[in-house]
CSV table of C-alpha atoms and ligand atoms in Angstrom, one decimal:
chain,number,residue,atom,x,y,z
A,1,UNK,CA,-16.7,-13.1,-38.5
A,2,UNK,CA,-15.5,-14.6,-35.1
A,3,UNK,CA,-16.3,-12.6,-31.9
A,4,UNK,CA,-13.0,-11.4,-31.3
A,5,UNK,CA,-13.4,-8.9,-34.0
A,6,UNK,CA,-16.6,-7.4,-32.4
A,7,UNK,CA,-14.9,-7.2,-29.2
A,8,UNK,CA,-12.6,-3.7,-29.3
A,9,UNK,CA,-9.7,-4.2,-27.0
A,10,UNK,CA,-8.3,-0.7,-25.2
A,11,UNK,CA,-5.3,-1.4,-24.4
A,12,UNK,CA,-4.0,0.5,-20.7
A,13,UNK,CA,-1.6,2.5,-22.8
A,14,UNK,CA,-4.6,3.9,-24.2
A,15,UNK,CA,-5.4,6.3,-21.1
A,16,UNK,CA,-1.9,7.9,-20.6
A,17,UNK,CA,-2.2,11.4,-20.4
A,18,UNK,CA,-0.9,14.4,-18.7
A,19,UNK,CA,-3.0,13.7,-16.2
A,20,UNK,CA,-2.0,9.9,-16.0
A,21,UNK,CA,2.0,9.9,-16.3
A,22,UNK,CA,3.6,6.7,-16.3
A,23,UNK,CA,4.0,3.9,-13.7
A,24,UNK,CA,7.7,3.9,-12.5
A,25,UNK,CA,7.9,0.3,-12.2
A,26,UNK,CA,6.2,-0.8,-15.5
A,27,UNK,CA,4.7,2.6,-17.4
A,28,UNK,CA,1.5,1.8,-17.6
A,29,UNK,CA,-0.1,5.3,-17.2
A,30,UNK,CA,-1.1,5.8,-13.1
A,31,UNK,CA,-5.0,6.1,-12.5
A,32,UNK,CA,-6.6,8.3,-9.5
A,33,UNK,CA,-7.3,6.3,-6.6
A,34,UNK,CA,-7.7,8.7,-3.5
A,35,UNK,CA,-8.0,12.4,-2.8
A,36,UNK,CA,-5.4,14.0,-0.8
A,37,UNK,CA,-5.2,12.9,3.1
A,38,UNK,CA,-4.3,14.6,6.0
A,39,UNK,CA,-0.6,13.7,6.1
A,40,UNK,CA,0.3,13.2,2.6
A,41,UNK,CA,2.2,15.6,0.0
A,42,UNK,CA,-1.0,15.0,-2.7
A,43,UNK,CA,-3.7,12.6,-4.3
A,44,UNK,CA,-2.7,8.9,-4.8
A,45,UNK,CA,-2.8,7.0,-7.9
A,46,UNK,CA,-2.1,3.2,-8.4
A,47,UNK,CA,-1.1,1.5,-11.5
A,48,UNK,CA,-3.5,-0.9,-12.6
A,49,UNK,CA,-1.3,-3.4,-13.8
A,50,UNK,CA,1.5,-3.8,-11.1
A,51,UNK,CA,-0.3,-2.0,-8.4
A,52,UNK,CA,2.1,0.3,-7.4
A,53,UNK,CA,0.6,3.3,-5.7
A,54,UNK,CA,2.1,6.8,-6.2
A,55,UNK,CA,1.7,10.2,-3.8
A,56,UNK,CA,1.5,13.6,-5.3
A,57,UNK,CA,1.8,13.1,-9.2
A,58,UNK,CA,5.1,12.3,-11.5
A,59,UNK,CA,6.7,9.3,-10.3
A,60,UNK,CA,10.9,8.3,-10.9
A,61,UNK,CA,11.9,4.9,-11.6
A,62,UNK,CA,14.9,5.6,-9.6
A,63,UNK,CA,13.6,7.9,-6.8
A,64,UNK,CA,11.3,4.6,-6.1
A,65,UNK,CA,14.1,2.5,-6.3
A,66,UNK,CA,15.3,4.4,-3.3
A,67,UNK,CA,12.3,4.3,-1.5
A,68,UNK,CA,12.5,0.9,-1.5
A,69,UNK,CA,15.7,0.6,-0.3
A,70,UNK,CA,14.1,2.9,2.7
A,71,UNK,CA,12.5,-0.8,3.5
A,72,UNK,CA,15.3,-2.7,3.6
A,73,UNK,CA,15.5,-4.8,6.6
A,74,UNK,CA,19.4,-6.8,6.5
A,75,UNK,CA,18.6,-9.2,3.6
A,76,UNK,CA,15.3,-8.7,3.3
A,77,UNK,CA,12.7,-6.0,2.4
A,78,UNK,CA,9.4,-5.6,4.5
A,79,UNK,CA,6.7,-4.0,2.5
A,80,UNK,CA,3.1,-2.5,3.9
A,81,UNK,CA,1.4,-4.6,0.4
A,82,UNK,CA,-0.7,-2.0,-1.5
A,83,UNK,CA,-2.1,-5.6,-3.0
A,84,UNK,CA,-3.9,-6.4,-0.1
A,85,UNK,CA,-7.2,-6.9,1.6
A,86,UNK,CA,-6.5,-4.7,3.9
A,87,UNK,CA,-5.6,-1.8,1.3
A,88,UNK,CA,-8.4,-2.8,-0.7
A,89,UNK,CA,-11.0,-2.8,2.1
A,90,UNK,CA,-9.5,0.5,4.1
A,91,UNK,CA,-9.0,2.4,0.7
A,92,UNK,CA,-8.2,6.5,2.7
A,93,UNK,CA,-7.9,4.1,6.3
A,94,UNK,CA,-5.5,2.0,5.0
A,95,UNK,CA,-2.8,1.4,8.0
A,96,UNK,CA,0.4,1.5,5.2
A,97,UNK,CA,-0.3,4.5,3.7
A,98,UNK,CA,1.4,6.2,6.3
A,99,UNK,CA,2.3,10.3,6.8
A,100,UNK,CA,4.6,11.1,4.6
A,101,UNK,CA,4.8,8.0,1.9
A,102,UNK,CA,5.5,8.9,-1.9
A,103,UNK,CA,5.6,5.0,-3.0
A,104,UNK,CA,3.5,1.8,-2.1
A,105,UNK,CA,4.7,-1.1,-3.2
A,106,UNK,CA,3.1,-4.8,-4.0
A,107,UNK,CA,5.0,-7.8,-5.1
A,108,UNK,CA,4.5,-6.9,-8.5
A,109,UNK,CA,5.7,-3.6,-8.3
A,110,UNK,CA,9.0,-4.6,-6.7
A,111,UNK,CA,9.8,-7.8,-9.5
A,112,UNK,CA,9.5,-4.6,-12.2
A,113,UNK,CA,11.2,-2.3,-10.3
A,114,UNK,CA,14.3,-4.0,-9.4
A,115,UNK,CA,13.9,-6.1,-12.7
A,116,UNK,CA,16.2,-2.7,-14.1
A,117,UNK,CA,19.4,-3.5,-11.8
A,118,UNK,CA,19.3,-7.1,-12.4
A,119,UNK,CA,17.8,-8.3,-9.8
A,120,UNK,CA,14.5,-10.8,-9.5
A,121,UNK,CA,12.4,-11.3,-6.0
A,122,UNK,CA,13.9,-15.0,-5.2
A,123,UNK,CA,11.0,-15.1,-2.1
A,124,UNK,CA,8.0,-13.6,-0.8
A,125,UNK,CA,6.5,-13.9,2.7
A,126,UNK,CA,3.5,-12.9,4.5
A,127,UNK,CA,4.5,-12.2,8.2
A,128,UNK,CA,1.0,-12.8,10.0
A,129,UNK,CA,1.3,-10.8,13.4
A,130,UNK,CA,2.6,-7.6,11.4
A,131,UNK,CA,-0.4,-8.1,9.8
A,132,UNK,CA,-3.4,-8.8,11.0
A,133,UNK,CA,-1.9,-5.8,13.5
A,134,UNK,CA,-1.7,-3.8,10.3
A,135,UNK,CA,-5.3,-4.6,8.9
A,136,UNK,CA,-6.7,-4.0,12.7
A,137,UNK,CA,-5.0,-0.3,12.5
A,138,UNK,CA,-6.5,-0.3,9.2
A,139,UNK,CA,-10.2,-1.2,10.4
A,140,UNK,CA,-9.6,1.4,13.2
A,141,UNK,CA,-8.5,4.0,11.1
A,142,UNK,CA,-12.4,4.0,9.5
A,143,UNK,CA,-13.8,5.1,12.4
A,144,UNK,CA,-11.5,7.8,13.8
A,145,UNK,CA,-10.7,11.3,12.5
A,146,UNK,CA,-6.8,10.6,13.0
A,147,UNK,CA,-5.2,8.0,10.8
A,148,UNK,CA,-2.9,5.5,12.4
A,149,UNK,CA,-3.2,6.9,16.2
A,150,UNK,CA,-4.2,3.2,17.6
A,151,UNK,CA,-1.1,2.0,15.9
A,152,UNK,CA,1.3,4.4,16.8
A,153,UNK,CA,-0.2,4.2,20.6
A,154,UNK,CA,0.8,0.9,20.7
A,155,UNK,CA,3.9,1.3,19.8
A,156,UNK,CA,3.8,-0.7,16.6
A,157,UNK,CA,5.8,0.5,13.7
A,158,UNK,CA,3.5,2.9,12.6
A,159,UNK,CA,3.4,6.7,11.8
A,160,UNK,CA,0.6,8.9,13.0
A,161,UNK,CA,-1.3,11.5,11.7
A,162,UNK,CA,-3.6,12.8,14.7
A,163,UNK,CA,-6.5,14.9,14.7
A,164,UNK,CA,-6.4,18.4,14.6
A,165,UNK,CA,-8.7,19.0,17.1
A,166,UNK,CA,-8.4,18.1,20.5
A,167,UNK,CA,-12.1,16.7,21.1
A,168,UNK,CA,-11.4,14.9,17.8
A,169,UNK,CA,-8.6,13.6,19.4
A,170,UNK,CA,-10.5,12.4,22.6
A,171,UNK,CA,-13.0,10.8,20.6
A,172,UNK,CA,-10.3,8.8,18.5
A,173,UNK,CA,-8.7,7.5,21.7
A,174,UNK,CA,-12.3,6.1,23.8
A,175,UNK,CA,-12.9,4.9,20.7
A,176,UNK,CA,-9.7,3.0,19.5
A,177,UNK,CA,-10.3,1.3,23.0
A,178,UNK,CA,-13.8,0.8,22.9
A,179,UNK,CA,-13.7,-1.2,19.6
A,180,UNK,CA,-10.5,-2.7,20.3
A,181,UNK,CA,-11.9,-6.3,20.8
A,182,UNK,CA,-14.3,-5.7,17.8
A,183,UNK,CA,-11.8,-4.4,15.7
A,184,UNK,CA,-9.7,-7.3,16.0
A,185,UNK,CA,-12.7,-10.2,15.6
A,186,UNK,CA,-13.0,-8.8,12.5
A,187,UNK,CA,-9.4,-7.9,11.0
A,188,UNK,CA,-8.5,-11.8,11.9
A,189,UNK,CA,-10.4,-13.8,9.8
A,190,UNK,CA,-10.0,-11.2,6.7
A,191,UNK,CA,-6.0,-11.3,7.2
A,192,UNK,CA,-5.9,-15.0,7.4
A,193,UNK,CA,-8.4,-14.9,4.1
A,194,UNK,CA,-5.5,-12.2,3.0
A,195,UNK,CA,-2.5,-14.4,3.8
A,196,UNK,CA,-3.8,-17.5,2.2
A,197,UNK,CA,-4.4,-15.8,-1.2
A,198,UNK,CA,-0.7,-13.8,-1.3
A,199,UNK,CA,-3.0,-11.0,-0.2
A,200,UNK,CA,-1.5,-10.1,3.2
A,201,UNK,CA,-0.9,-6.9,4.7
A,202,UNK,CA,2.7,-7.2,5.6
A,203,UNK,CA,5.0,-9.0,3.7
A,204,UNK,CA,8.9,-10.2,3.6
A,205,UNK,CA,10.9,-10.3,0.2
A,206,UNK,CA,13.7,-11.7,-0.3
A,207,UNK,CA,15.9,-9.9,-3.3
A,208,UNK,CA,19.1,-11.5,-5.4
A,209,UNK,CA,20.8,-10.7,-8.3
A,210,UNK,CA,20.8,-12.3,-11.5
B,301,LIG,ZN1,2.8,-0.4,-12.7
């Protein structure tokens, strides 16, 4: 008997359940990831094939469509990557999972998704200032009680949820300037390390039809 037929293979479809509904982009059933955060309509699951993350339960193939249109830049689409270092090191702190999100996207997730209006993803881009910014919000965002309030204080692209407290509040702001410097030594060399493996932050897609 060869050792494949010892080895029992679950397949992902296995763990769909009411409690794990499909993934939009490629139905693979959508695990828990995080709890729900201050900001955001629910818990998050991810898919663990195509990575797409999904706020507060059942998930639309088209309603994500459209939420991904939401990130359309001209040509191009620029996508906070839930397939990042930075999203797998901040987990909760992560910089893209901003107030108010319902989809977040990787690569992956895009291909499938559009794959159902005939179109394929004919580029994909890391854009390094958007993101080592990104992963530094991201590192700050572990040690404040706010999420995104460095970010959205420095006027990058970012939305903030602050503390509901105004001493928390203090707090987050001596200390978003205190570890500044800090925050940064250490959110370079991970996003370069991120960039070279097509595990960046931020990144740029480029869509066409087939
Ligand atoms: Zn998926």
């Amino acid at each position: 008997m060869s050792a494949s037929q010892h080895t029992p293979v679950v397949p992902l479809e296995a763990g769909a359940s009411p409690d794990n509904p499909p993934c939009p982009a490629c139905g693979e059933p959508l695990f828990g990831w995080l709890a729900p955060q201050r900001g955001l309509a629910g818990a998050v699951s991810r898919c663990e094939s195509c990575g797409l993350g999904v706020v507060g339960g059942e998930a639309e193939p088209e309603e994500a469509l459209r939420e991904l249109d939401r990130l359309r830049a001209g040509e191009e689409l620029v996508l906070a990557n839930r397939a990042s270092f930075a999203s797998a090191l901040g987990n909760a702190g992560w910089a893209g999972l901003a107030p108010g999100s319902r989809y977040l996207f990787t690569v992956e997730a895009v291909r499938r998704l559009i794959a159902r209006r005939d179109q394929v993803v004919s580029s994909s881009r890391w854009v390094p200032g958007a993101s080592i910014v990104a992963t530094w919000g991201t590192l700050l965002n572990s040690v404040t009680f706010g999420h995104n309030v460095a970010l959205a204080a420095l006027g990058a692209n970012a939305v903030a949820a602050p503390a509901d407290k105004p001493w928390k509040r203090r707090i987050d702001a001596l200390a978003s300037i205190v570890l500044a410097i800090p925050a940064m030594i250490i959110a370079l060399p991970i996003e370069l390390a991120g960039g070279a493996c097509r595990r960046g932050a931020v990144v740029r897609l480029r869509t066409q039809l087939l």
